[in-house]
Amino acid sequence: MATIKDVARKAGVSTATVSAVMNDTAFVSPELRARVVTAIRELRYEPSQAARNLRRNRSQLIALAVADLSNPFYARIVWSAEAAVAAWGYSLVLFNSDEKPDTERRILSRIRTLGCDGMVLVPVGAANQYQSHEFEGIATVLLGRSIEGNSADTVTIDNHAAGRQAVDYLLDLGHRRIGSVTGPMQLSTSKGRLDGMIDAMAARGLAPQPGHVRSGEFREEAAYSVARDMMGSPDRPTAIYVANGVMAIGVMRAIADLGLRCPQDVSIASTDTVAGAGGLKPRLTRTEHPIADMTNEALRLLVDRIEERGAEPVRNIIFQPALIVGESCMPLRGDAG
């Protein structure tokens, strides 16, 4: 295998000149440039990317730490990220915290050990569980969720708007007794969506009844359990807002197992959906994320930080959700109260 010294010898120039031609770091006369390019071609010289990265103090690795790979939502993020990092000339290192802060803490340490140039993180812990040193010295973008008081760039949706849009739609259909299956309240997504629901109801002089707001932990089975309990009570809600797509599957299973029908007996609206949910009957009414756009924007911000393209202030990019009307909601019947 040819080396840079072989190229320099054949072209009759120094290794510094070869390097300048390859990296375009200094002026080289057209004559010398042509000789170097010809030598590279004839010797079939391929520079070592590892060596170049070492000289630049770069690994060309970007870490992506998602919250739950069993959730198809995050599989879509990974799919978008793989294409984006390749276009930027980086390789992706994938981690799954499984919604466990202890696992996430080990992942953050591992990312540093690997020498990744930057990371895109879907955080799973409460703000007080993070130490400032965990983010020092490594370019970081938070995706989908934010951490209060953290100075990293963030890319999220307007979670308040996502919850409010879905619940406003249910209210417009005449529903007044509306329940919710939420995620963990230490997460910005869960809190924002629940706040949106509460504000939508408060604007019409309403509030959720006791026991009608339950945490499904962003898990299908947990959502199934709390929905079954909620819908088994005498004062069950006539509509449920579910804070993510995976939990919506659990809620719909619970309704079916109780012998109830959606939307005839209870209307369901969610934020986001999951791959394959389009085949469900009825199709979910939901507010959706622009996942590919959010992922691409997060990686663009990250590469800007890695490449140090200006001392930009902290950037918080907020995408707006879109209401997609399916078949899982219907106007409240007069006898449903």
Short mmCIF file of N, CA and C in Angstrom, two decimals, residues 74 99 122-123 143-146 156-160 162-163 182-195 218 241 243 271 289:
data_model
loop_
_atom_site.label_atom_id
_atom_site.label_comp_id
_atom_site.label_asym_id
_atom_site.label_seq_id
_atom_site.Cartn_x
_atom_site.Cartn_y
_atom_site.Cartn_z
N TYR A 74 -38.59 5.89 18.25
CA TYR A 74 -37.14 6.07 18.30
C TYR A 74 -36.44 5.33 17.16
N GLU A 99 -35.22 4.26 29.14
CA GLU A 99 -35.92 5.14 30.10
C GLU A 99 -35.39 4.98 31.52
N VAL A 122 -31.55 11.93 23.98
CA VAL A 122 -32.94 12.01 24.42
C VAL A 122 -32.90 11.75 25.93
N PRO A 123 -32.95 12.81 26.75
CA PRO A 123 -32.73 12.61 28.19
C PRO A 123 -33.90 11.90 28.86
N LEU A 143 -32.57 16.13 22.11
CA LEU A 143 -33.60 15.92 21.08
C LEU A 143 -34.90 15.43 21.71
N GLY A 144 -35.99 16.10 21.42
CA GLY A 144 -37.30 15.66 21.85
C GLY A 144 -37.67 16.09 23.26
N ARG A 145 -36.68 16.14 24.16
CA ARG A 145 -36.90 16.52 25.55
C ARG A 145 -35.83 17.52 25.96
N SER A 146 -36.19 18.39 26.88
CA SER A 146 -35.23 19.36 27.39
C SER A 146 -34.93 19.07 28.86
N THR A 156 -37.04 20.32 19.97
CA THR A 156 -38.24 19.68 20.52
C THR A 156 -39.45 20.06 19.68
N ILE A 157 -40.59 19.45 20.03
CA ILE A 157 -41.86 19.99 19.54
C ILE A 157 -42.46 20.85 20.65
N ASP A 158 -43.47 21.61 20.30
CA ASP A 158 -44.22 22.38 21.28
C ASP A 158 -45.17 21.41 21.98
N ASN A 159 -44.71 20.85 23.09
CA ASN A 159 -45.48 19.82 23.77
C ASN A 159 -46.79 20.36 24.34
N HIS A 160 -46.77 21.59 24.80
CA HIS A 160 -47.99 22.22 25.31
C HIS A 160 -49.03 22.28 24.19
N ALA A 162 -49.14 20.40 21.54
CA ALA A 162 -49.55 19.04 21.17
C ALA A 162 -50.69 18.55 22.05
N GLY A 163 -50.57 18.77 23.37
CA GLY A 163 -51.63 18.36 24.27
C GLY A 163 -52.88 19.20 24.09
N THR A 182 -50.59 9.73 30.93
CA THR A 182 -49.41 10.56 30.74
C THR A 182 -48.13 9.72 30.81
N GLY A 183 -47.02 10.40 30.57
CA GLY A 183 -45.71 9.80 30.80
C GLY A 183 -45.18 10.23 32.17
N PRO A 184 -43.93 9.88 32.49
CA PRO A 184 -43.34 10.27 33.78
C PRO A 184 -43.26 11.80 33.90
N MET A 185 -43.70 12.33 35.02
CA MET A 185 -43.82 13.77 35.18
C MET A 185 -42.49 14.50 35.30
N GLN A 186 -41.37 13.78 35.49
CA GLN A 186 -40.08 14.48 35.52
C GLN A 186 -39.60 14.85 34.12
N LEU A 187 -40.29 14.35 33.08
CA LEU A 187 -39.88 14.61 31.71
C LEU A 187 -40.63 15.81 31.15
N SER A 188 -39.91 16.64 30.41
CA SER A 188 -40.52 17.85 29.84
C SER A 188 -41.66 17.53 28.90
N THR A 189 -41.56 16.41 28.18
CA THR A 189 -42.63 16.02 27.24
C THR A 189 -43.92 15.73 27.99
N SER A 190 -43.84 14.95 29.05
CA SER A 190 -45.03 14.59 29.83
C SER A 190 -45.67 15.82 30.46
N LYS A 191 -44.86 16.65 31.09
CA LYS A 191 -45.39 17.82 31.79
C LYS A 191 -46.01 18.79 30.78
N GLY A 192 -45.31 19.03 29.66
CA GLY A 192 -45.82 19.97 28.68
C GLY A 192 -47.14 19.54 28.09
N ARG A 193 -47.28 18.24 27.77
CA ARG A 193 -48.52 17.75 27.17
C ARG A 193 -49.67 17.78 28.17
N LEU A 194 -49.39 17.42 29.43
CA LEU A 194 -50.45 17.48 30.43
C LEU A 194 -50.86 18.92 30.70
N ASP A 195 -49.89 19.84 30.75
CA ASP A 195 -50.23 21.26 30.94
C ASP A 195 -51.11 21.75 29.80
N PHE A 218 -44.94 5.95 29.69
CA PHE A 218 -44.53 5.83 28.28
C PHE A 218 -44.33 4.37 27.87
N TYR A 241 -57.11 11.43 26.42
CA TYR A 241 -55.92 11.93 25.70
C TYR A 241 -54.72 11.12 26.18
N ALA A 243 -50.57 10.44 25.94
CA ALA A 243 -49.43 11.30 25.68
C ALA A 243 -48.40 10.75 24.69
N THR A 271 -50.80 11.92 21.25
CA THR A 271 -49.71 12.64 20.61
C THR A 271 -48.78 11.62 20.00
N HIS A 289 -45.28 14.53 15.39
CA HIS A 289 -43.97 15.17 15.27
C HIS A 289 -43.48 15.10 13.82
#
